[in-house]
Amino acid sequence: MKGKLCANYTTAKNDDREKDANKNNKKSKDDSGIEKTGANQYTVDQSVLDEILENPEKLYTQVRVTPHKDSNGEIDGYRMTGIRRNSIFYKLGIKNGDVVHNVNGKPLTSMSNAMDAYNSLGNARNFSFDITRRKSKRTFEYEVR
């Protein structure tokens, strides 16, 4: 009898832990407005994108960006560093050391091009980033809802 009680208690305790974990996962997804839907695919609430576009100064506090040069010495993107776990970049799947080369197919070969790409996000229902992470090229895709 004592063994049954102990087993039931342990099972109940594990069930409670699972419920708590599910609540936490659901809460963070709802709070951030960003949900990972595939390997490199995400959905982004329109309100999150609007906030990013309305307050670019906030972005500057969440990341350090430095030009990245190709083997010919030409700028071919921007290296992202200083990304913290609660930042928008982290939630979008961008990690420290990633080099972003294109936004929606627009090459990031100058600060002017980078600003144009940033501004193009305002009307976007979908957008993508082409990056290099640890010498491997990847495309991250985002759907705005």
PDB file of C-alpha atoms in Angstrom:
ATOM      1  CA  MET A   1       0.000   0.000   0.000  1.00  0.00           C
ATOM      2  CA  LYS A   2       2.786   2.363   0.898  1.00  0.00           C
ATOM      3  CA  GLY A   3       4.447   1.679  -2.492  1.00  0.00           C
ATOM      4  CA  LYS A   4       1.221   2.507  -4.344  1.00  0.00           C
ATOM      5  CA  LEU A   5       0.794   5.756  -2.463  1.00  0.00           C
ATOM      6  CA  CYS A   6       4.379   6.724  -3.190  1.00  0.00           C
ATOM      7  CA  ALA A   7       4.028   5.845  -6.887  1.00  0.00           C
ATOM      8  CA  ASN A   8       0.810   7.855  -7.155  1.00  0.00           C
ATOM      9  CA  TYR A   9       2.421  10.810  -5.398  1.00  0.00           C
ATOM     10  CA  THR A  10       5.412  10.683  -7.747  1.00  0.00           C
ATOM     11  CA  THR A  11       3.145  10.503 -10.806  1.00  0.00           C
ATOM     12  CA  ALA A  12       1.048  13.421  -9.554  1.00  0.00           C
ATOM     13  CA  LYS A  13       4.205  15.393  -8.869  1.00  0.00           C
ATOM     14  CA  ASN A  14       5.474  14.720 -12.430  1.00  0.00           C
ATOM     15  CA  ASP A  15       2.070  15.703 -13.875  1.00  0.00           C
ATOM     16  CA  ASP A  16       2.240  19.003 -11.985  1.00  0.00           C
ATOM     17  CA  ARG A  17       5.729  19.646 -13.345  1.00  0.00           C
ATOM     18  CA  GLU A  18       4.529  18.973 -16.905  1.00  0.00           C
ATOM     19  CA  LYS A  19       1.596  21.362 -16.465  1.00  0.00           C
ATOM     20  CA  ASP A  20       3.944  24.047 -15.119  1.00  0.00           C
ATOM     21  CA  ALA A  21       6.334  23.541 -18.046  1.00  0.00           C
ATOM     22  CA  ASN A  22       3.466  23.823 -20.530  1.00  0.00           C
ATOM     23  CA  LYS A  23       2.212  26.997 -18.840  1.00  0.00           C
ATOM     24  CA  ASN A  24       5.695  28.501 -19.010  1.00  0.00           C
ATOM     25  CA  ASN A  25       6.122  27.585 -22.693  1.00  0.00           C
ATOM     26  CA  LYS A  26       2.714  28.970 -23.570  1.00  0.00           C
ATOM     27  CA  LYS A  27       3.317  32.132 -21.579  1.00  0.00           C
ATOM     28  CA  SER A  28       6.670  32.916 -23.194  1.00  0.00           C
ATOM     29  CA  LYS A  29       5.255  32.294 -26.661  1.00  0.00           C
ATOM     30  CA  ASP A  30       2.248  34.552 -26.028  1.00  0.00           C
ATOM     31  CA  ASP A  31       4.315  37.245 -24.289  1.00  0.00           C
ATOM     32  CA  SER A  32       6.903  37.535 -27.030  1.00  0.00           C
ATOM     33  CA  GLY A  33       4.513  37.438 -29.983  1.00  0.00           C
ATOM     34  CA  ILE A  34       7.005  35.203 -31.807  1.00  0.00           C
ATOM     35  CA  GLU A  35       6.540  31.485 -32.337  1.00  0.00           C
ATOM     36  CA  LYS A  36       8.993  29.031 -33.874  1.00  0.00           C
ATOM     37  CA  THR A  37       7.087  26.912 -36.395  1.00  0.00           C
ATOM     38  CA  GLY A  38       9.921  25.040 -38.122  1.00  0.00           C
ATOM     39  CA  ALA A  39      13.677  24.610 -38.205  1.00  0.00           C
ATOM     40  CA  ASN A  40      14.261  28.175 -39.397  1.00  0.00           C
ATOM     41  CA  GLN A  41      10.656  29.354 -39.628  1.00  0.00           C
ATOM     42  CA  TYR A  42       8.767  31.673 -37.312  1.00  0.00           C
ATOM     43  CA  THR A  43       5.475  33.526 -37.050  1.00  0.00           C
ATOM     44  CA  VAL A  44       5.604  37.088 -35.767  1.00  0.00           C
ATOM     45  CA  ASP A  45       2.654  39.096 -34.459  1.00  0.00           C
ATOM     46  CA  GLN A  46       2.083  42.317 -36.401  1.00  0.00           C
ATOM     47  CA  SER A  47       2.245  44.236 -33.115  1.00  0.00           C
ATOM     48  CA  VAL A  48       5.807  42.990 -32.510  1.00  0.00           C
ATOM     49  CA  LEU A  49       6.927  44.103 -35.960  1.00  0.00           C
ATOM     50  CA  ASP A  50       5.206  47.479 -35.494  1.00  0.00           C
ATOM     51  CA  GLU A  51       7.014  47.994 -32.183  1.00  0.00           C
ATOM     52  CA  ILE A  52      10.381  47.192 -33.772  1.00  0.00           C
ATOM     53  CA  LEU A  53       9.782  49.619 -36.614  1.00  0.00           C
ATOM     54  CA  GLU A  54       8.481  52.404 -34.365  1.00  0.00           C
ATOM     55  CA  ASN A  55      11.348  52.219 -31.895  1.00  0.00           C
ATOM     56  CA  PRO A  56      14.658  51.460 -33.656  1.00  0.00           C
ATOM     57  CA  GLU A  57      16.607  52.908 -30.710  1.00  0.00           C
ATOM     58  CA  LYS A  58      15.451  49.935 -28.643  1.00  0.00           C
ATOM     59  CA  LEU A  59      17.101  47.595 -31.153  1.00  0.00           C
ATOM     60  CA  TYR A  60      20.460  49.312 -30.718  1.00  0.00           C
ATOM     61  CA  THR A  61      20.468  48.348 -27.035  1.00  0.00           C
ATOM     62  CA  GLN A  62      19.909  44.658 -27.844  1.00  0.00           C
ATOM     63  CA  VAL A  63      22.738  43.961 -30.281  1.00  0.00           C
ATOM     64  CA  ARG A  64      26.129  45.081 -31.525  1.00  0.00           C
ATOM     65  CA  VAL A  65      26.488  45.120 -35.297  1.00  0.00           C
ATOM     66  CA  THR A  66      29.796  45.271 -37.162  1.00  0.00           C
ATOM     67  CA  PRO A  67      30.420  45.093 -40.903  1.00  0.00           C
ATOM     68  CA  HIS A  68      31.618  41.704 -42.154  1.00  0.00           C
ATOM     69  CA  LYS A  69      33.958  41.573 -45.134  1.00  0.00           C
ATOM     70  CA  ASP A  70      34.325  38.806 -47.693  1.00  0.00           C
ATOM     71  CA  SER A  71      37.651  37.455 -48.951  1.00  0.00           C
ATOM     72  CA  ASN A  72      37.974  40.448 -51.322  1.00  0.00           C
ATOM     73  CA  GLY A  73      37.625  42.942 -48.480  1.00  0.00           C
ATOM     74  CA  GLU A  74      34.110  43.999 -49.527  1.00  0.00           C
ATOM     75  CA  ILE A  75      31.279  44.302 -46.997  1.00  0.00           C
ATOM     76  CA  ASP A  76      28.962  41.330 -47.503  1.00  0.00           C
ATOM     77  CA  GLY A  77      26.821  41.599 -44.372  1.00  0.00           C
ATOM     78  CA  TYR A  78      26.814  42.455 -40.705  1.00  0.00           C
ATOM     79  CA  ARG A  79      27.996  40.324 -37.767  1.00  0.00           C
ATOM     80  CA  MET A  80      25.596  40.244 -34.815  1.00  0.00           C
ATOM     81  CA  THR A  81      27.058  40.082 -31.293  1.00  0.00           C
ATOM     82  CA  GLY A  82      25.960  40.959 -27.772  1.00  0.00           C
ATOM     83  CA  ILE A  83      22.575  39.290 -28.279  1.00  0.00           C
ATOM     84  CA  ARG A  84      20.854  38.566 -24.981  1.00  0.00           C
ATOM     85  CA  ARG A  85      18.309  35.817 -24.342  1.00  0.00           C
ATOM     86  CA  ASN A  86      15.368  38.184 -23.911  1.00  0.00           C
ATOM     87  CA  SER A  87      16.161  40.280 -27.003  1.00  0.00           C
ATOM     88  CA  ILE A  88      14.063  40.351 -30.161  1.00  0.00           C
ATOM     89  CA  PHE A  89      16.998  38.967 -32.163  1.00  0.00           C
ATOM     90  CA  TYR A  90      17.288  35.902 -29.942  1.00  0.00           C
ATOM     91  CA  LYS A  91      13.551  35.288 -30.230  1.00  0.00           C
ATOM     92  CA  LEU A  92      13.872  35.539 -34.023  1.00  0.00           C
ATOM     93  CA  GLY A  93      16.531  32.796 -33.960  1.00  0.00           C
ATOM     94  CA  ILE A  94      19.563  35.029 -34.545  1.00  0.00           C
ATOM     95  CA  LYS A  95      22.586  34.054 -32.451  1.00  0.00           C
ATOM     96  CA  ASN A  96      25.827  35.709 -31.435  1.00  0.00           C
ATOM     97  CA  GLY A  97      28.311  35.535 -34.291  1.00  0.00           C
ATOM     98  CA  ASP A  98      25.702  35.191 -37.060  1.00  0.00           C
ATOM     99  CA  VAL A  99      26.396  37.256 -40.166  1.00  0.00           C
ATOM    100  CA  VAL A 100      23.248  38.603 -41.817  1.00  0.00           C
ATOM    101  CA  HIS A 101      23.851  38.989 -45.557  1.00  0.00           C
ATOM    102  CA  ASN A 102      20.386  39.751 -46.951  1.00  0.00           C
ATOM    103  CA  VAL A 103      16.987  40.883 -45.725  1.00  0.00           C
ATOM    104  CA  ASN A 104      14.197  39.975 -48.158  1.00  0.00           C
ATOM    105  CA  GLY A 105      16.823  39.434 -50.828  1.00  0.00           C
ATOM    106  CA  LYS A 106      18.258  42.933 -50.338  1.00  0.00           C
ATOM    107  CA  PRO A 107      22.033  42.642 -49.866  1.00  0.00           C
ATOM    108  CA  LEU A 108      23.486  44.319 -46.801  1.00  0.00           C
ATOM    109  CA  THR A 109      26.609  45.752 -48.425  1.00  0.00           C
ATOM    110  CA  SER A 110      26.416  49.202 -46.827  1.00  0.00           C
ATOM    111  CA  MET A 111      24.720  50.975 -43.947  1.00  0.00           C
ATOM    112  CA  SER A 112      22.434  52.652 -46.479  1.00  0.00           C
ATOM    113  CA  ASN A 113      21.370  49.249 -47.876  1.00  0.00           C
ATOM    114  CA  ALA A 114      20.837  47.966 -44.336  1.00  0.00           C
ATOM    115  CA  MET A 115      18.543  50.902 -43.542  1.00  0.00           C
ATOM    116  CA  ASP A 116      16.601  50.354 -46.778  1.00  0.00           C
ATOM    117  CA  ALA A 117      16.143  46.681 -45.888  1.00  0.00           C
ATOM    118  CA  TYR A 118      15.004  47.629 -42.382  1.00  0.00           C
ATOM    119  CA  ASN A 119      12.483  50.120 -43.768  1.00  0.00           C
ATOM    120  CA  SER A 120      11.151  47.527 -46.233  1.00  0.00           C
ATOM    121  CA  LEU A 121       9.846  45.464 -43.321  1.00  0.00           C
ATOM    122  CA  GLY A 122       7.034  47.960 -42.667  1.00  0.00           C
ATOM    123  CA  ASN A 123       4.683  46.573 -45.304  1.00  0.00           C
ATOM    124  CA  ALA A 124       5.918  42.998 -45.278  1.00  0.00           C
ATOM    125  CA  ARG A 125       3.606  40.054 -44.631  1.00  0.00           C
ATOM    126  CA  ASN A 126       6.633  37.784 -44.891  1.00  0.00           C
ATOM    127  CA  PHE A 127      10.325  38.461 -44.589  1.00  0.00           C
ATOM    128  CA  SER A 128      13.547  36.487 -44.580  1.00  0.00           C
ATOM    129  CA  PHE A 129      17.155  36.759 -43.460  1.00  0.00           C
ATOM    130  CA  ASP A 130      20.037  35.014 -45.240  1.00  0.00           C
ATOM    131  CA  ILE A 131      22.756  34.364 -42.681  1.00  0.00           C
ATOM    132  CA  THR A 132      25.982  32.497 -42.170  1.00  0.00           C
ATOM    133  CA  ARG A 133      26.357  30.644 -38.893  1.00  0.00           C
ATOM    134  CA  ARG A 134      29.594  28.771 -38.271  1.00  0.00           C
ATOM    135  CA  LYS A 135      30.449  28.761 -41.990  1.00  0.00           C
ATOM    136  CA  SER A 136      27.019  27.349 -42.882  1.00  0.00           C
ATOM    137  CA  LYS A 137      24.555  29.422 -44.907  1.00  0.00           C
ATOM    138  CA  ARG A 138      20.927  29.437 -43.736  1.00  0.00           C
ATOM    139  CA  THR A 139      17.722  31.238 -44.543  1.00  0.00           C
ATOM    140  CA  PHE A 140      15.351  32.247 -41.770  1.00  0.00           C
ATOM    141  CA  GLU A 141      11.750  32.845 -42.821  1.00  0.00           C
ATOM    142  CA  TYR A 142       9.130  34.824 -40.942  1.00  0.00           C
ATOM    143  CA  GLU A 143       5.387  35.121 -41.455  1.00  0.00           C
ATOM    144  CA  VAL A 144       3.692  38.197 -40.016  1.00  0.00           C
ATOM    145  CA  ARG A 145       0.187  37.703 -38.625  1.00  0.00           C
TER     146      ARG A 145
END
